[in-house]
Amino acid sequence: MDLGLRGKRAIVCAASRGLGKGCALALAREGVDVVITGRNVESLEAAAAEIRAAAPDVAVTPVAGDITTEEGRAAALAACPEPDILVNNAGGPPPGDFRDWGREDWFGAVNANMFTPIELIRSTVDGMMDRDFGRIVNITSSAVKAPIGILGLSNGARSGLTGFVAGLSRETVARGVTINNILPGPFDTDRLASNIKATAAKSGRDIAAETEARRNGLPAKRFGTPEEFGALCAFVCSPLAGYITGQNLLIDGGAYPGTF
Ligand code: NAP
């Protein structure tokens, strides 16, 4: 299936590993020039090389920096001032107990997982509307739909972004710009491994046993792959998905137990 994305330009934030890289790879394979960001230069360069090998006919531009800072965002935008596609992503906040979190912890989570995507939307959405095409995808979490106990910072900060997007996405769609959130359940990435480690530390189980228990508790009996996540992202970013906006698209192998 040709998604009709060839020649488009994308900024994919936090894309040197995990779900962001899955999105960048899927878009590049569809012919999209991608700017990818990440803080660690070595893993960012490695990701760029991997994407170039998979999609030799597109431009892959790594931009090192912290996307939760003004400088990091300015560098990404300088490398791609008129993106057709923006994939917002950043590391998730740490797990813990809300009794231990103060202002710095909460402001850090809100900065990374609410304010940063909103700032990048602010910098790009009007240009997209002027050009009659734009796709904005925010990587959030299944925790927005079904909160995860130890991830209170994530549950809270991401819900703020979700509420904001629900409003704005209705204002942009008539001008060809959709804004959606993709909500990952458990995907096989470094982030999942560190969350399982935290749960294991809390429960006293060893990490292998905790991982197995987690996997076995899923309807799919496995974790999702970044490739599966990227495929959904690429479709949502395509012209074929122009009638999908303001949605929270859960991708979790059936883990959320509700009918709707
Ligand atoms: P991951 O495997 O840990 O990868 C995170 C990526 O983001 C890395 O490339 C990392 O590179 C980059 N990054 C982190 N903070 C950054 C920053 N401030 N500026 C620029 N780049 C940054 O995580 P993931 O599993 O792909 O998760 C992506 C998002 O989905 C996270 O917000 C996570 O909480 C959420 N999520 C994941 C799952 C899951 O099961 N995997 C489930 C629900 C929600 P550097 O460290 O080099 O910067």
PDB file of C-alpha atoms and ligand atoms in Angstrom:
ATOM      1  CA  MET A   1       0.000   0.000   0.000  1.00  0.00           C
ATOM      2  CA  ASP A   2       1.457   3.361  -1.022  1.00  0.00           C
ATOM      3  CA  LEU A   3       0.634   5.797   1.771  1.00  0.00           C
ATOM      4  CA  GLY A   4       1.227   8.802  -0.496  1.00  0.00           C
ATOM      5  CA  LEU A   5       3.904  10.284   1.740  1.00  0.00           C
ATOM      6  CA  ARG A   6       6.834  10.459  -0.706  1.00  0.00           C
ATOM      7  CA  GLY A   7       8.584  13.822  -0.656  1.00  0.00           C
ATOM      8  CA  LYS A   8       7.130  14.979   2.644  1.00  0.00           C
ATOM      9  CA  ARG A   9       9.326  16.292   5.477  1.00  0.00           C
ATOM     10  CA  ALA A  10       9.068  15.222   9.090  1.00  0.00           C
ATOM     11  CA  ILE A  11      10.494  16.104  12.464  1.00  0.00           C
ATOM     12  CA  VAL A  12      10.457  13.034  14.672  1.00  0.00           C
ATOM     13  CA  CYS A  13      11.423  13.948  18.230  1.00  0.00           C
ATOM     14  CA  ALA A  14      13.291  11.581  20.547  1.00  0.00           C
ATOM     15  CA  ALA A  15      13.892   9.108  17.743  1.00  0.00           C
ATOM     16  CA  SER A  16      17.276   7.537  18.416  1.00  0.00           C
ATOM     17  CA  ARG A  17      15.709   4.494  20.095  1.00  0.00           C
ATOM     18  CA  GLY A  18      12.387   2.868  20.784  1.00  0.00           C
ATOM     19  CA  LEU A  19       9.047   4.123  19.521  1.00  0.00           C
ATOM     20  CA  GLY A  20      10.367   7.390  18.058  1.00  0.00           C
ATOM     21  CA  LYS A  21      12.878   5.472  15.977  1.00  0.00           C
ATOM     22  CA  GLY A  22      10.114   3.081  14.894  1.00  0.00           C
ATOM     23  CA  CYS A  23       8.131   6.067  13.606  1.00  0.00           C
ATOM     24  CA  ALA A  24      11.136   7.618  11.839  1.00  0.00           C
ATOM     25  CA  LEU A  25      11.961   4.301  10.154  1.00  0.00           C
ATOM     26  CA  ALA A  26       8.404   3.762   8.950  1.00  0.00           C
ATOM     27  CA  LEU A  27       8.133   7.310   7.591  1.00  0.00           C
ATOM     28  CA  ALA A  28      11.534   7.117   5.873  1.00  0.00           C
ATOM     29  CA  ARG A  29      10.557   3.824   4.240  1.00  0.00           C
ATOM     30  CA  GLU A  30       7.523   5.665   2.820  1.00  0.00           C
ATOM     31  CA  GLY A  31       9.806   8.282   1.233  1.00  0.00           C
ATOM     32  CA  VAL A  32       9.673  10.967   3.930  1.00  0.00           C
ATOM     33  CA  ASP A  33      12.791  13.069   4.667  1.00  0.00           C
ATOM     34  CA  VAL A  34      13.258  12.865   8.413  1.00  0.00           C
ATOM     35  CA  VAL A  35      14.915  15.012  11.035  1.00  0.00           C
ATOM     36  CA  ILE A  36      15.484  12.878  14.121  1.00  0.00           C
ATOM     37  CA  THR A  37      16.463  14.099  17.569  1.00  0.00           C
ATOM     38  CA  GLY A  38      18.002  12.625  20.708  1.00  0.00           C
ATOM     39  CA  ARG A  39      20.432  13.717  23.396  1.00  0.00           C
ATOM     40  CA  ASN A  40      23.093  11.039  23.086  1.00  0.00           C
ATOM     41  CA  VAL A  41      25.039  11.740  19.882  1.00  0.00           C
ATOM     42  CA  GLU A  42      26.348   8.212  19.487  1.00  0.00           C
ATOM     43  CA  SER A  43      22.954   6.483  19.571  1.00  0.00           C
ATOM     44  CA  LEU A  44      21.467   9.248  17.419  1.00  0.00           C
ATOM     45  CA  GLU A  45      24.125   8.728  14.732  1.00  0.00           C
ATOM     46  CA  ALA A  46      23.611   4.965  14.941  1.00  0.00           C
ATOM     47  CA  ALA A  47      19.866   5.430  14.424  1.00  0.00           C
ATOM     48  CA  ALA A  48      20.484   7.749  11.462  1.00  0.00           C
ATOM     49  CA  ALA A  49      22.765   5.143   9.870  1.00  0.00           C
ATOM     50  CA  GLU A  50      20.149   2.429  10.413  1.00  0.00           C
ATOM     51  CA  ILE A  51      17.403   4.551   8.838  1.00  0.00           C
ATOM     52  CA  ARG A  52      19.619   5.522   5.873  1.00  0.00           C
ATOM     53  CA  ALA A  53      20.373   1.842   5.266  1.00  0.00           C
ATOM     54  CA  ALA A  54      16.650   1.013   5.314  1.00  0.00           C
ATOM     55  CA  ALA A  55      15.640   4.004   3.169  1.00  0.00           C
ATOM     56  CA  PRO A  56      18.608   5.119   1.071  1.00  0.00           C
ATOM     57  CA  ASP A  57      16.558   7.500  -1.093  1.00  0.00           C
ATOM     58  CA  VAL A  58      15.527   9.948   1.656  1.00  0.00           C
ATOM     59  CA  ALA A  59      17.415  12.580   3.654  1.00  0.00           C
ATOM     60  CA  VAL A  60      17.991  11.611   7.272  1.00  0.00           C
ATOM     61  CA  THR A  61      19.214  14.498   9.430  1.00  0.00           C
ATOM     62  CA  PRO A  62      20.185  13.804  13.036  1.00  0.00           C
ATOM     63  CA  VAL A  63      19.922  16.816  15.350  1.00  0.00           C
ATOM     64  CA  ALA A  64      21.445  16.252  18.763  1.00  0.00           C
ATOM     65  CA  GLY A  65      19.806  18.051  21.657  1.00  0.00           C
ATOM     66  CA  ASP A  66      17.314  17.962  24.464  1.00  0.00           C
ATOM     67  CA  ILE A  67      13.886  18.495  22.927  1.00  0.00           C
ATOM     68  CA  THR A  68      12.514  19.659  26.280  1.00  0.00           C
ATOM     69  CA  THR A  69      14.672  22.792  26.066  1.00  0.00           C
ATOM     70  CA  GLU A  70      14.201  25.876  23.927  1.00  0.00           C
ATOM     71  CA  GLU A  71      17.604  25.310  22.277  1.00  0.00           C
ATOM     72  CA  GLY A  72      16.781  21.684  21.490  1.00  0.00           C
ATOM     73  CA  ARG A  73      13.506  22.643  19.837  1.00  0.00           C
ATOM     74  CA  ALA A  74      15.092  25.541  17.926  1.00  0.00           C
ATOM     75  CA  ALA A  75      17.769  23.206  16.537  1.00  0.00           C
ATOM     76  CA  ALA A  76      15.177  20.691  15.319  1.00  0.00           C
ATOM     77  CA  LEU A  77      13.112  23.449  13.705  1.00  0.00           C
ATOM     78  CA  ALA A  78      16.197  25.002  12.093  1.00  0.00           C
ATOM     79  CA  ALA A  79      16.905  21.672  10.393  1.00  0.00           C
ATOM     80  CA  CYS A  80      13.310  21.464   9.116  1.00  0.00           C
ATOM     81  CA  PRO A  81      11.595  24.872   9.286  1.00  0.00           C
ATOM     82  CA  GLU A  82       8.504  23.789   7.315  1.00  0.00           C
ATOM     83  CA  PRO A  83       7.657  20.249   8.365  1.00  0.00           C
ATOM     84  CA  ASP A  84       4.647  18.461   6.889  1.00  0.00           C
ATOM     85  CA  ILE A  85       4.747  16.020   9.776  1.00  0.00           C
ATOM     86  CA  LEU A  86       5.603  16.487  13.447  1.00  0.00           C
ATOM     87  CA  VAL A  87       5.914  13.488  15.736  1.00  0.00           C
ATOM     88  CA  ASN A  88       6.119  14.693  19.320  1.00  0.00           C
ATOM     89  CA  ASN A  89       7.936  12.436  21.712  1.00  0.00           C
ATOM     90  CA  ALA A  90      10.238  12.649  24.725  1.00  0.00           C
ATOM     91  CA  GLY A  91      11.307  10.351  27.485  1.00  0.00           C
ATOM     92  CA  GLY A  92       8.597   9.480  29.975  1.00  0.00           C
ATOM     93  CA  PRO A  93       8.760  10.729  33.568  1.00  0.00           C
ATOM     94  CA  PRO A  94      10.187   8.428  36.238  1.00  0.00           C
ATOM     95  CA  PRO A  95       7.972   6.050  38.209  1.00  0.00           C
ATOM     96  CA  GLY A  96       7.465   6.543  41.924  1.00  0.00           C
ATOM     97  CA  ASP A  97       5.134   7.525  44.728  1.00  0.00           C
ATOM     98  CA  PHE A  98       3.399  10.907  44.527  1.00  0.00           C
ATOM     99  CA  ARG A  99       4.296  11.565  48.172  1.00  0.00           C
ATOM    100  CA  ASP A 100       7.915  11.864  47.086  1.00  0.00           C
ATOM    101  CA  TRP A 101       7.293  14.321  44.238  1.00  0.00           C
ATOM    102  CA  GLY A 102       7.553  18.063  44.600  1.00  0.00           C
ATOM    103  CA  ARG A 103       7.346  21.054  42.304  1.00  0.00           C
ATOM    104  CA  GLU A 104      10.517  20.174  40.334  1.00  0.00           C
ATOM    105  CA  ASP A 105       9.281  16.658  39.573  1.00  0.00           C
ATOM    106  CA  TRP A 106       5.860  17.841  38.479  1.00  0.00           C
ATOM    107  CA  PHE A 107       7.164  20.761  36.435  1.00  0.00           C
ATOM    108  CA  GLY A 108       9.711  18.455  34.786  1.00  0.00           C
ATOM    109  CA  ALA A 109       6.978  16.033  33.713  1.00  0.00           C
ATOM    110  CA  VAL A 110       4.686  18.803  32.526  1.00  0.00           C
ATOM    111  CA  ASN A 111       7.574  20.419  30.636  1.00  0.00           C
ATOM    112  CA  ALA A 112       8.568  17.212  28.830  1.00  0.00           C
ATOM    113  CA  ASN A 113       5.200  15.622  28.212  1.00  0.00           C
ATOM    114  CA  MET A 114       2.827  18.583  27.859  1.00  0.00           C
ATOM    115  CA  PHE A 115       4.563  21.920  27.305  1.00  0.00           C
ATOM    116  CA  THR A 116       7.224  20.664  24.858  1.00  0.00           C
ATOM    117  CA  PRO A 117       4.759  19.133  22.382  1.00  0.00           C
ATOM    118  CA  ILE A 118       2.503  22.190  22.681  1.00  0.00           C
ATOM    119  CA  GLU A 119       5.467  24.494  21.954  1.00  0.00           C
ATOM    120  CA  LEU A 120       6.387  22.480  18.868  1.00  0.00           C
ATOM    121  CA  ILE A 121       2.771  22.522  17.721  1.00  0.00           C
ATOM    122  CA  ARG A 122       2.736  26.299  18.235  1.00  0.00           C
ATOM    123  CA  SER A 123       5.844  26.655  16.053  1.00  0.00           C
ATOM    124  CA  THR A 124       4.558  24.526  13.180  1.00  0.00           C
ATOM    125  CA  VAL A 125       0.773  24.365  12.982  1.00  0.00           C
ATOM    126  CA  ASP A 126       0.084  27.730  11.345  1.00  0.00           C
ATOM    127  CA  GLY A 127       2.592  27.010   8.567  1.00  0.00           C
ATOM    128  CA  MET A 128       0.997  23.627   8.010  1.00  0.00           C
ATOM    129  CA  MET A 129      -2.434  25.228   7.719  1.00  0.00           C
ATOM    130  CA  ASP A 130      -1.065  27.841   5.268  1.00  0.00           C
ATOM    131  CA  ARG A 131       0.273  24.972   3.144  1.00  0.00           C
ATOM    132  CA  ASP A 132      -3.034  23.022   3.436  1.00  0.00           C
ATOM    133  CA  PHE A 133      -1.417  19.898   4.816  1.00  0.00           C
ATOM    134  CA  GLY A 134      -0.068  18.797   8.153  1.00  0.00           C
ATOM    135  CA  ARG A 135       0.047  15.798  10.419  1.00  0.00           C
ATOM    136  CA  ILE A 136       0.863  16.045  14.100  1.00  0.00           C
ATOM    137  CA  VAL A 137       1.156  12.884  16.146  1.00  0.00           C
ATOM    138  CA  ASN A 138       1.861  12.932  19.855  1.00  0.00           C
ATOM    139  CA  ILE A 139       3.245   9.774  21.387  1.00  0.00           C
ATOM    140  CA  THR A 140       1.512   9.635  24.768  1.00  0.00           C
ATOM    141  CA  SER A 141       0.620   6.483  26.705  1.00  0.00           C
ATOM    142  CA  SER A 142      -2.127   3.990  27.463  1.00  0.00           C
ATOM    143  CA  ALA A 143      -1.814   5.553  30.944  1.00  0.00           C
ATOM    144  CA  VAL A 144      -3.988   8.406  29.641  1.00  0.00           C
ATOM    145  CA  LYS A 145      -6.878   5.941  29.234  1.00  0.00           C
ATOM    146  CA  ALA A 146      -6.128   3.580  32.112  1.00  0.00           C
ATOM    147  CA  PRO A 147      -3.779   5.076  34.694  1.00  0.00           C
ATOM    148  CA  ILE A 148      -0.697   3.118  35.791  1.00  0.00           C
ATOM    149  CA  GLY A 149      -0.160   3.344  39.565  1.00  0.00           C
ATOM    150  CA  ILE A 150       3.575   3.974  39.665  1.00  0.00           C
ATOM    151  CA  LEU A 151       3.447   6.427  36.741  1.00  0.00           C
ATOM    152  CA  GLY A 152       1.465   9.229  38.356  1.00  0.00           C
ATOM    153  CA  LEU A 153       3.611  11.917  36.728  1.00  0.00           C
ATOM    154  CA  SER A 154       2.886  10.428  33.311  1.00  0.00           C
ATOM    155  CA  ASN A 155      -0.845   9.926  34.027  1.00  0.00           C
ATOM    156  CA  GLY A 156      -1.153  13.575  35.013  1.00  0.00           C
ATOM    157  CA  ALA A 157       1.100  15.436  32.570  1.00  0.00           C
ATOM    158  CA  ARG A 158      -0.035  13.541  29.473  1.00  0.00           C
ATOM    159  CA  SER A 159      -3.692  14.101  30.305  1.00  0.00           C
ATOM    160  CA  GLY A 160      -3.037  17.841  30.095  1.00  0.00           C
ATOM    161  CA  LEU A 161      -1.670  17.469  26.564  1.00  0.00           C
ATOM    162  CA  THR A 162      -4.608  15.246  25.634  1.00  0.00           C
ATOM    163  CA  GLY A 163      -7.131  17.853  26.744  1.00  0.00           C
ATOM    164  CA  PHE A 164      -5.359  20.590  24.818  1.00  0.00           C
ATOM    165  CA  VAL A 165      -5.175  18.527  21.621  1.00  0.00           C
ATOM    166  CA  ALA A 166      -8.859  17.638  21.864  1.00  0.00           C
ATOM    167  CA  GLY A 167      -9.669  21.314  21.408  1.00  0.00           C
ATOM    168  CA  LEU A 168      -7.059  22.408  18.864  1.00  0.00           C
ATOM    169  CA  SER A 169      -7.498  19.421  16.550  1.00  0.00           C
ATOM    170  CA  ARG A 170     -11.036  20.565  15.725  1.00  0.00           C
ATOM    171  CA  GLU A 171      -9.758  23.988  14.665  1.00  0.00           C
ATOM    172  CA  THR A 172      -7.109  22.742  12.233  1.00  0.00           C
ATOM    173  CA  VAL A 173      -8.751  19.876  10.357  1.00  0.00           C
ATOM    174  CA  ALA A 174     -10.628  22.095   7.873  1.00  0.00           C
ATOM    175  CA  ARG A 175      -7.224  23.413   6.778  1.00  0.00           C
ATOM    176  CA  GLY A 176      -5.789  19.934   6.148  1.00  0.00           C
ATOM    177  CA  VAL A 177      -4.025  19.543   9.478  1.00  0.00           C
ATOM    178  CA  THR A 178      -4.838  16.657  11.785  1.00  0.00           C
ATOM    179  CA  ILE A 179      -3.604  16.232  15.345  1.00  0.00           C
ATOM    180  CA  ASN A 180      -3.828  12.855  17.029  1.00  0.00           C
ATOM    181  CA  ASN A 181      -2.332  11.025  19.971  1.00  0.00           C
ATOM    182  CA  ILE A 182      -1.055   7.471  19.764  1.00  0.00           C
ATOM    183  CA  LEU A 183      -1.238   5.648  23.092  1.00  0.00           C
ATOM    184  CA  PRO A 184       1.255   2.816  23.424  1.00  0.00           C
ATOM    185  CA  GLY A 185       0.596  -0.084  25.745  1.00  0.00           C
ATOM    186  CA  PRO A 186       3.644  -2.205  26.582  1.00  0.00           C
ATOM    187  CA  PHE A 187       6.249  -2.074  23.788  1.00  0.00           C
ATOM    188  CA  ASP A 188       9.592  -3.792  23.803  1.00  0.00           C
ATOM    189  CA  THR A 189      11.900  -0.804  24.379  1.00  0.00           C
ATOM    190  CA  ASP A 190      14.422   0.419  26.944  1.00  0.00           C
ATOM    191  CA  ARG A 191      11.662   2.415  28.638  1.00  0.00           C
ATOM    192  CA  LEU A 192       9.555  -0.698  29.251  1.00  0.00           C
ATOM    193  CA  ALA A 193      12.604  -2.511  30.620  1.00  0.00           C
ATOM    194  CA  SER A 194      13.261   0.275  33.115  1.00  0.00           C
ATOM    195  CA  ASN A 195       9.592   0.368  34.197  1.00  0.00           C
ATOM    196  CA  ILE A 196       9.629  -3.398  34.747  1.00  0.00           C
ATOM    197  CA  LYS A 197      12.823  -3.010  36.763  1.00  0.00           C
ATOM    198  CA  ALA A 198      11.100  -0.428  38.987  1.00  0.00           C
ATOM    199  CA  THR A 199       8.079  -2.706  39.474  1.00  0.00           C
ATOM    200  CA  ALA A 200      10.379  -5.629  40.288  1.00  0.00           C
ATOM    201  CA  ALA A 201      12.202  -3.553  42.881  1.00  0.00           C
ATOM    202  CA  LYS A 202       8.860  -2.684  44.478  1.00  0.00           C
ATOM    203  CA  SER A 203       7.469  -6.237  44.426  1.00  0.00           C
ATOM    204  CA  GLY A 204      10.699  -7.975  45.392  1.00  0.00           C
ATOM    205  CA  ARG A 205      10.505 -10.289  42.334  1.00  0.00           C
ATOM    206  CA  ASP A 206      13.516 -10.661  40.066  1.00  0.00           C
ATOM    207  CA  ILE A 207      13.468  -8.826  36.739  1.00  0.00           C
ATOM    208  CA  ALA A 208      13.160 -11.932  34.537  1.00  0.00           C
ATOM    209  CA  ALA A 209      10.176 -13.187  36.576  1.00  0.00           C
ATOM    210  CA  GLU A 210       8.562  -9.747  36.510  1.00  0.00           C
ATOM    211  CA  THR A 211       9.028  -9.525  32.714  1.00  0.00           C
ATOM    212  CA  GLU A 212       7.549 -12.981  32.198  1.00  0.00           C
ATOM    213  CA  ALA A 213       4.584 -12.208  34.468  1.00  0.00           C
ATOM    214  CA  ARG A 214       3.952  -8.980  32.608  1.00  0.00           C
ATOM    215  CA  ARG A 215       4.123 -10.666  29.197  1.00  0.00           C
ATOM    216  CA  ASN A 216       1.898 -13.556  30.270  1.00  0.00           C
ATOM    217  CA  GLY A 217      -0.685 -11.159  31.633  1.00  0.00           C
ATOM    218  CA  LEU A 218      -1.225  -9.638  28.195  1.00  0.00           C
ATOM    219  CA  PRO A 219      -3.925 -10.905  25.830  1.00  0.00           C
ATOM    220  CA  ALA A 220      -1.328 -11.007  23.020  1.00  0.00           C
ATOM    221  CA  LYS A 221       1.197 -12.814  25.281  1.00  0.00           C
ATOM    222  CA  ARG A 222       3.906 -10.529  23.937  1.00  0.00           C
ATOM    223  CA  PHE A 223       5.028  -6.923  23.924  1.00  0.00           C
ATOM    224  CA  GLY A 224       4.498  -4.725  20.887  1.00  0.00           C
ATOM    225  CA  THR A 225       7.373  -3.879  18.553  1.00  0.00           C
ATOM    226  CA  PRO A 226       8.546  -0.401  17.511  1.00  0.00           C
ATOM    227  CA  GLU A 227       7.895  -1.494  13.890  1.00  0.00           C
ATOM    228  CA  GLU A 228       4.206  -2.081  14.677  1.00  0.00           C
ATOM    229  CA  PHE A 229       4.031   1.301  16.367  1.00  0.00           C
ATOM    230  CA  GLY A 230       5.771   2.994  13.424  1.00  0.00           C
ATOM    231  CA  ALA A 231       3.353   1.457  10.939  1.00  0.00           C
ATOM    232  CA  LEU A 232       0.366   3.009  12.727  1.00  0.00           C
ATOM    233  CA  CYS A 233       2.165   6.332  12.990  1.00  0.00           C
ATOM    234  CA  ALA A 234       2.959   6.355   9.253  1.00  0.00           C
ATOM    235  CA  PHE A 235      -0.674   5.642   8.384  1.00  0.00           C
ATOM    236  CA  VAL A 236      -1.952   8.403  10.678  1.00  0.00           C
ATOM    237  CA  CYS A 237       0.569  10.773   9.050  1.00  0.00           C
ATOM    238  CA  SER A 238      -0.551   9.888   5.551  1.00  0.00           C
ATOM    239  CA  PRO A 239      -3.004  11.767   3.344  1.00  0.00           C
ATOM    240  CA  LEU A 240      -5.238   8.654   3.622  1.00  0.00           C
ATOM    241  CA  ALA A 241      -5.908   9.521   7.268  1.00  0.00           C
ATOM    242  CA  GLY A 242      -7.177  13.057   6.672  1.00  0.00           C
ATOM    243  CA  TYR A 243     -10.535  12.359   8.329  1.00  0.00           C
ATOM    244  CA  ILE A 244      -8.975  11.204  11.604  1.00  0.00           C
ATOM    245  CA  THR A 245      -8.331  14.030  14.061  1.00  0.00           C
ATOM    246  CA  GLY A 246      -8.465  14.611  17.794  1.00  0.00           C
ATOM    247  CA  GLN A 247      -8.318  10.888  18.445  1.00  0.00           C
ATOM    248  CA  ASN A 248      -6.541   8.841  21.066  1.00  0.00           C
ATOM    249  CA  LEU A 249      -5.464   5.744  19.237  1.00  0.00           C
ATOM    250  CA  LEU A 250      -4.642   2.914  21.583  1.00  0.00           C
ATOM    251  CA  ILE A 251      -2.139   0.310  20.356  1.00  0.00           C
ATOM    252  CA  ASP A 252      -1.731  -2.288  23.070  1.00  0.00           C
ATOM    253  CA  GLY A 253      -2.464  -5.805  21.784  1.00  0.00           C
ATOM    254  CA  GLY A 254      -5.826  -5.733  23.570  1.00  0.00           C
ATOM    255  CA  ALA A 255      -4.395  -4.959  27.004  1.00  0.00           C
ATOM    256  CA  TYR A 256      -7.033  -2.336  27.828  1.00  0.00           C
ATOM    257  CA  PRO A 257      -9.996  -4.454  28.925  1.00  0.00           C
ATOM    258  CA  GLY A 258     -12.890  -2.143  27.994  1.00  0.00           C
ATOM    259  CA  THR A 259     -15.379  -2.605  25.152  1.00  0.00           C
ATOM    260  CA  PHE A 260     -14.764   0.948  23.926  1.00  0.00           C
TER     261      PHE A 260
HETATM  262  P1  NAP B   1      12.992   4.660  25.035  1.00  0.00           P
HETATM  263  O1  NAP B   1      13.170   3.330  24.411  1.00  0.00           O
HETATM  264  O2  NAP B   1      13.579   4.910  26.373  1.00  0.00           O
HETATM  265  O3  NAP B   1      13.525   5.760  23.985  1.00  0.00           O
HETATM  266  C1  NAP B   1      13.431   7.107  24.306  1.00  0.00           C
HETATM  267  C2  NAP B   1      14.033   7.916  23.173  1.00  0.00           C
HETATM  268  O4  NAP B   1      13.810   9.267  23.446  1.00  0.00           O
HETATM  269  C3  NAP B   1      15.534   7.750  23.038  1.00  0.00           C
HETATM  270  O5  NAP B   1      15.866   7.885  21.676  1.00  0.00           O
HETATM  271  C4  NAP B   1      16.066   8.925  23.852  1.00  0.00           C
HETATM  272  O6  NAP B   1      17.378   9.279  23.451  1.00  0.00           O
HETATM  273  C5  NAP B   1      15.047   9.983  23.475  1.00  0.00           C
HETATM  274  N1  NAP B   1      14.875  11.048  24.442  1.00  0.00           N
HETATM  275  C6  NAP B   1      14.511  10.925  25.743  1.00  0.00           C
HETATM  276  N2  NAP B   1      14.434  12.126  26.316  1.00  0.00           N
HETATM  277  C7  NAP B   1      14.768  13.037  25.360  1.00  0.00           C
HETATM  278  C8  NAP B   1      14.889  14.432  25.350  1.00  0.00           C
HETATM  279  N3  NAP B   1      14.645  15.154  26.450  1.00  0.00           N
HETATM  280  N4  NAP B   1      15.250  15.063  24.198  1.00  0.00           N
HETATM  281  C9  NAP B   1      15.484  14.334  23.092  1.00  0.00           C
HETATM  282  N5  NAP B   1      15.390  13.007  23.037  1.00  0.00           N
HETATM  283  C10 NAP B   1      15.038  12.355  24.173  1.00  0.00           C
HETATM  284  O7  NAP B   1      11.433   5.028  25.215  1.00  0.00           O
HETATM  285  P2  NAP B   1      10.169   4.499  24.380  1.00  0.00           P
HETATM  286  O8  NAP B   1       9.718   3.209  24.967  1.00  0.00           O
HETATM  287  O9  NAP B   1      10.422   4.592  22.923  1.00  0.00           O
HETATM  288  O10 NAP B   1       9.078   5.571  24.827  1.00  0.00           O
HETATM  289  C11 NAP B   1       8.763   6.720  24.093  1.00  0.00           C
HETATM  290  C12 NAP B   1       7.650   7.439  24.832  1.00  0.00           C
HETATM  291  O11 NAP B   1       6.513   6.566  24.911  1.00  0.00           O
HETATM  292  C13 NAP B   1       8.024   7.791  26.271  1.00  0.00           C
HETATM  293  O12 NAP B   1       7.462   9.016  26.628  1.00  0.00           O
HETATM  294  C14 NAP B   1       7.380   6.661  27.079  1.00  0.00           C
HETATM  295  O13 NAP B   1       7.095   7.036  28.396  1.00  0.00           O
HETATM  296  C15 NAP B   1       6.122   6.417  26.263  1.00  0.00           C
HETATM  297  N6  NAP B   1       5.567   5.085  26.487  1.00  0.00           N
HETATM  298  C16 NAP B   1       6.290   3.970  26.220  1.00  0.00           C
HETATM  299  C17 NAP B   1       5.716   2.722  26.465  1.00  0.00           C
HETATM  300  C18 NAP B   1       6.487   1.445  26.210  1.00  0.00           C
HETATM  301  O14 NAP B   1       6.009   0.373  26.570  1.00  0.00           O
HETATM  302  N7  NAP B   1       7.624   1.465  25.586  1.00  0.00           N
HETATM  303  C19 NAP B   1       4.420   2.620  26.960  1.00  0.00           C
HETATM  304  C20 NAP B   1       3.708   3.784  27.211  1.00  0.00           C
HETATM  305  C21 NAP B   1       4.290   5.028  26.976  1.00  0.00           C
HETATM  306  P3  NAP B   1      18.397  10.015  24.471  1.00  0.00           P
HETATM  307  O15 NAP B   1      18.228   9.340  25.796  1.00  0.00           O
HETATM  308  O16 NAP B   1      19.739   9.843  23.847  1.00  0.00           O
HETATM  309  O17 NAP B   1      17.962  11.445  24.492  1.00  0.00           O
END
